[in-house]
XYZ file of C-alpha atoms in Angstrom:
326
model
C 61.587 128.262 127.831
C 57.949 127.788 126.718
C 56.921 126.463 130.117
C 58.502 129.190 132.253
C 55.511 130.640 134.145
C 57.382 133.847 134.973
C 58.148 134.544 131.301
C 54.567 133.697 130.357
C 53.339 136.186 132.938
C 55.662 138.941 131.700
C 54.591 138.311 128.104
C 50.908 138.442 129.086
C 51.345 141.753 130.906
C 53.218 143.207 127.909
C 50.359 142.122 125.632
C 47.835 143.764 127.975
C 49.807 147.016 127.658
C 49.548 146.623 123.873
C 45.767 146.050 124.143
C 46.169 142.510 122.782
C 43.842 141.016 125.370
C 42.985 137.728 123.650
C 46.677 136.830 123.360
C 47.352 137.967 126.928
C 44.555 135.692 128.134
C 46.086 132.730 126.283
C 49.391 133.094 128.114
C 47.850 133.773 131.521
C 45.740 130.649 131.063
C 48.778 128.611 130.013
C 50.754 129.761 133.072
C 47.783 128.839 135.259
C 47.601 125.309 133.826
C 51.327 124.823 134.264
C 51.431 125.908 137.907
C 48.459 126.867 140.089
C 50.496 129.051 142.398
C 49.429 132.312 144.037
C 50.853 134.423 141.223
C 49.135 132.523 138.409
C 45.801 132.293 140.234
C 45.850 135.959 141.214
C 46.806 137.313 137.799
C 44.254 135.267 135.904
C 41.617 136.362 138.430
C 42.610 140.007 137.946
C 42.247 139.598 134.188
C 38.774 138.054 134.603
C 37.747 140.910 136.899
C 39.072 143.796 134.809
C 38.725 142.492 131.237
C 36.134 139.663 131.510
C 36.502 136.250 129.832
C 36.949 135.904 126.054
C 35.110 133.093 124.296
C 35.560 132.325 120.599
C 32.175 132.257 118.835
C 31.966 131.886 115.037
C 35.521 133.108 114.629
C 35.099 136.183 116.847
C 35.675 136.732 120.541
C 32.788 137.520 122.849
C 33.542 138.847 126.334
C 31.560 137.501 129.267
C 31.465 138.552 132.922
C 33.777 136.242 134.852
C 33.658 137.564 138.420
C 32.519 134.173 139.697
C 35.586 132.535 138.150
C 37.787 135.306 139.586
C 36.405 134.736 143.089
C 37.005 130.978 142.832
C 40.610 131.510 141.711
C 41.321 133.979 144.507
C 39.854 131.691 147.153
C 42.198 128.983 145.851
C 45.121 131.417 146.035
C 44.260 132.510 149.576
C 44.067 128.873 150.654
C 47.828 128.818 150.003
C 48.305 131.472 152.723
C 50.043 134.085 150.524
C 52.400 136.631 152.036
C 51.257 139.349 149.612
C 48.204 141.534 150.197
C 47.279 141.355 146.484
C 44.887 138.343 146.543
C 43.166 139.582 149.699
C 42.752 143.125 148.419
C 41.582 141.964 145.009
C 39.006 139.560 146.409
C 37.797 142.190 148.859
C 37.436 144.705 146.022
C 35.465 142.304 143.836
C 33.108 141.494 146.702
C 32.661 145.190 147.531
C 31.569 145.962 143.988
C 29.284 142.926 144.090
C 27.734 144.546 147.201
C 28.802 141.637 149.408
C 30.316 144.081 151.881
C 30.274 141.996 155.039
C 32.035 139.131 153.281
C 34.598 141.527 151.805
C 35.623 142.989 155.161
C 37.522 139.945 156.373
C 39.722 139.932 153.273
C 40.372 143.682 153.368
C 41.326 143.536 157.048
C 43.750 140.706 156.272
C 45.229 142.811 153.457
C 45.618 145.780 155.813
C 47.370 143.568 158.340
C 49.862 142.458 155.668
C 50.326 145.886 154.089
C 48.151 148.967 154.691
C 47.604 150.987 151.504
C 45.538 153.997 150.511
C 43.109 151.685 148.734
C 42.403 149.096 151.402
C 42.229 151.678 154.203
C 39.883 153.864 152.166
C 37.693 150.898 151.259
C 37.328 149.920 154.902
C 36.303 153.500 155.589
C 33.634 153.283 152.900
C 32.302 150.109 154.511
C 31.754 151.920 157.824
C 30.514 155.087 156.105
C 27.747 153.137 154.405
C 26.688 151.889 157.832
C 26.624 155.521 159.099
C 29.439 154.694 161.529
C 31.180 157.990 160.767
C 33.657 157.802 163.652
C 35.088 154.452 162.536
C 34.976 155.542 158.891
C 36.833 158.778 159.682
C 39.597 156.822 161.406
C 40.228 154.676 158.323
C 39.946 157.598 155.908
C 42.474 159.572 157.948
C 44.930 156.674 157.826
C 44.351 156.358 154.075
C 45.301 159.995 153.473
C 48.832 159.253 154.688
C 49.294 156.977 151.663
C 47.600 159.348 149.200
C 49.046 159.219 145.671
C 47.366 161.658 143.285
C 43.945 160.872 144.710
C 41.929 163.205 146.921
C 39.129 160.701 147.458
C 40.227 159.547 150.955
C 40.712 163.155 152.082
C 37.290 164.134 150.739
C 35.710 161.129 152.453
C 37.481 162.128 155.674
C 36.204 165.703 155.444
C 32.619 164.562 154.923
C 32.861 162.284 157.978
C 34.247 165.115 160.127
C 31.332 167.295 159.038
C 28.821 164.538 159.844
C 30.446 164.210 163.287
C 30.153 168.009 163.728
C 33.908 168.321 164.192
C 33.664 171.731 162.576
C 37.180 173.116 162.941
C 38.782 169.934 161.636
C 36.274 169.782 158.770
C 37.099 173.371 157.806
C 40.815 172.563 157.752
C 40.227 169.569 155.493
C 38.001 171.663 153.228
C 40.719 174.272 152.774
C 43.316 171.572 152.116
C 41.064 170.008 149.469
C 40.537 173.355 147.743
C 44.290 173.940 147.671
C 45.179 170.477 146.348
C 42.316 170.343 143.870
C 43.621 173.432 142.106
C 46.610 171.313 141.105
C 45.112 167.840 140.768
C 41.506 168.490 139.699
C 40.786 165.076 141.182
C 37.343 165.664 142.726
C 34.494 168.028 141.935
C 34.161 171.301 143.787
C 30.502 170.460 144.344
C 31.569 167.407 146.365
C 34.015 169.503 148.398
C 31.257 172.061 149.018
C 29.196 169.418 150.824
C 31.620 169.647 153.754
C 30.634 173.301 154.231
C 26.952 172.585 153.653
C 26.785 169.931 156.359
C 28.411 172.226 158.950
C 26.135 175.121 157.851
C 28.885 177.354 156.479
C 26.593 178.497 153.674
C 28.717 181.365 152.318
C 31.718 179.098 151.877
C 29.406 176.415 150.512
C 28.077 178.720 147.803
C 31.557 179.941 146.851
C 32.859 176.390 146.509
C 29.780 174.955 144.791
C 29.992 177.570 142.031
C 33.756 177.377 141.386
C 32.890 175.296 138.298
C 30.030 175.839 135.855
C 26.955 174.338 137.524
C 24.498 174.726 134.649
C 25.416 171.320 133.241
C 24.990 169.361 136.473
C 22.225 166.830 136.958
C 19.306 168.492 138.780
C 19.870 166.157 141.750
C 22.802 168.403 142.694
C 20.720 171.571 142.940
C 18.521 171.287 146.093
C 21.383 171.953 148.572
C 22.467 174.924 146.440
C 18.933 176.348 146.515
C 18.834 175.932 150.281
C 22.209 177.640 150.647
C 20.918 180.645 148.704
C 17.777 180.614 150.860
C 19.849 180.680 154.056
C 21.929 183.551 152.675
C 18.777 185.512 151.864
C 19.478 185.422 148.131
C 15.897 184.722 147.090
C 16.079 186.621 143.796
C 19.229 184.761 142.816
C 17.592 181.439 143.665
C 14.525 182.266 141.527
C 16.706 183.390 138.621
C 18.776 180.237 138.790
C 15.750 177.923 138.773
C 14.204 179.885 135.899
C 17.447 179.709 133.877
C 17.769 175.932 134.340
C 14.157 175.401 133.262
C 14.584 177.726 130.288
C 17.733 175.862 129.231
C 15.963 172.506 129.399
C 12.938 173.755 127.466
C 15.208 175.142 124.743
C 17.129 171.863 124.523
C 13.859 169.941 124.135
C 12.735 172.294 121.372
C 16.093 172.160 119.588
C 16.151 168.350 119.764
C 12.811 168.184 117.980
C 14.183 170.110 114.995
C 17.698 168.667 114.971
C 17.951 166.858 111.625
C 21.254 165.236 112.594
C 19.736 163.594 115.687
C 18.843 159.994 114.865
C 16.201 158.966 117.430
C 15.289 155.315 117.938
C 11.583 154.509 118.105
C 10.173 155.918 121.355
C 13.567 157.362 122.375
C 12.583 161.004 121.837
C 9.404 160.569 123.891
C 11.447 159.032 126.730
C 13.896 161.923 126.590
C 11.088 164.517 126.758
C 9.434 162.674 129.647
C 12.704 162.579 131.601
C 13.342 166.294 131.034
C 9.831 167.139 132.209
C 10.367 165.051 135.345
C 13.575 166.963 136.088
C 11.817 170.298 135.674
C 9.017 169.161 137.992
C 11.593 167.913 140.521
C 13.384 171.270 140.521
C 10.145 173.188 141.061
C 9.132 170.867 143.912
C 12.510 171.169 145.630
C 12.397 174.956 145.347
C 8.967 175.014 146.996
C 10.242 172.809 149.823
C 13.165 175.167 150.396
C 10.816 178.155 150.501
C 8.999 176.634 153.479
C 12.271 175.910 155.277
C 12.781 172.221 154.487
C 16.507 171.522 154.300
C 17.570 168.982 151.645
C 20.132 166.390 152.594
C 23.234 165.681 150.549
C 23.387 162.501 148.526
C 27.097 161.871 149.001
C 28.457 158.431 148.201
C 31.898 157.693 149.605
C 33.909 156.168 146.767
C 35.796 152.895 146.745
C 39.320 152.994 145.369
C 40.679 150.500 142.844
C 44.259 149.439 142.289
C 46.385 147.261 140.037
C 46.985 143.876 141.655
C 48.909 142.210 138.846
C 52.082 140.532 140.050
C 54.842 141.817 137.793
C 53.013 144.855 136.381
C 55.842 147.037 135.090
C 53.835 150.239 134.830
C 52.893 150.145 138.532
C 56.209 148.600 139.626
C 54.407 145.749 141.364
C 56.406 142.907 142.927
C 56.985 140.037 140.512
C 55.489 137.402 142.765
C 54.402 136.212 146.136
C 57.129 134.107 147.717
C 54.899 131.067 147.153
C 54.656 131.720 143.381
């Protein structure tokens, strides 16, 4: 049955699982040309979004961004009024990552109306979080936690919103729940969880949580809240020692890099590296001085979007085989 679009789709998905993407693309494209139904349009769009578009050049495949093609296919699928949330969620996700948030909202809301999931509820929460509408964001994040499957992101987002809203007792409960679950899942960083305590000024709990993992290898952008927490706890000596140790570590790494014979630097690359390290050292010193005069750093928390598999017929994720208008 060489023209059976369902078999072509199953074969393509099997080839994707085997990392044979060029062959998978061939069969998805063939199914699309045979029948431009919701299933074929959606699955080809998902492939374009997640794997890009292969083009044969001089006997070898080159992969090009194909989000524009994916959007066009999904708009065509949605014009058929699908019963599944897949095309709506997928288009909303693509537009979110393209930073076309306001356009994405309509599709995500339609997806939620068809079938609320952890992903679409969380992503709506992120939309409101980015607009500093923490009350609306918290409502969506809370709903998303009910569908949580091995992801603590919605719960973390919810806890941050509660802290921003100064709903202290609820924020503390969420913080404790995150600490408990993260011991098992290891899904988010303890530094991110610690921000809940920082925002509500629970500095002792903040310090304990922030340092549950080794913090010496963090980017220096993470350190200002930690310095302020130590300042509020009266641990000035500890703060000074920490700053000195980070600077010493960076200076040693710069020195070692200069004499590392195995390090193959491109022209100008070493100079760029040294300049960046010096900037980070200067940043740390500046932030420490700000803390010493009582200036409280903010937290640079970015609520995270969630992705999902929207392939009709994906066996690994046990997705439905089609929309009823396949």
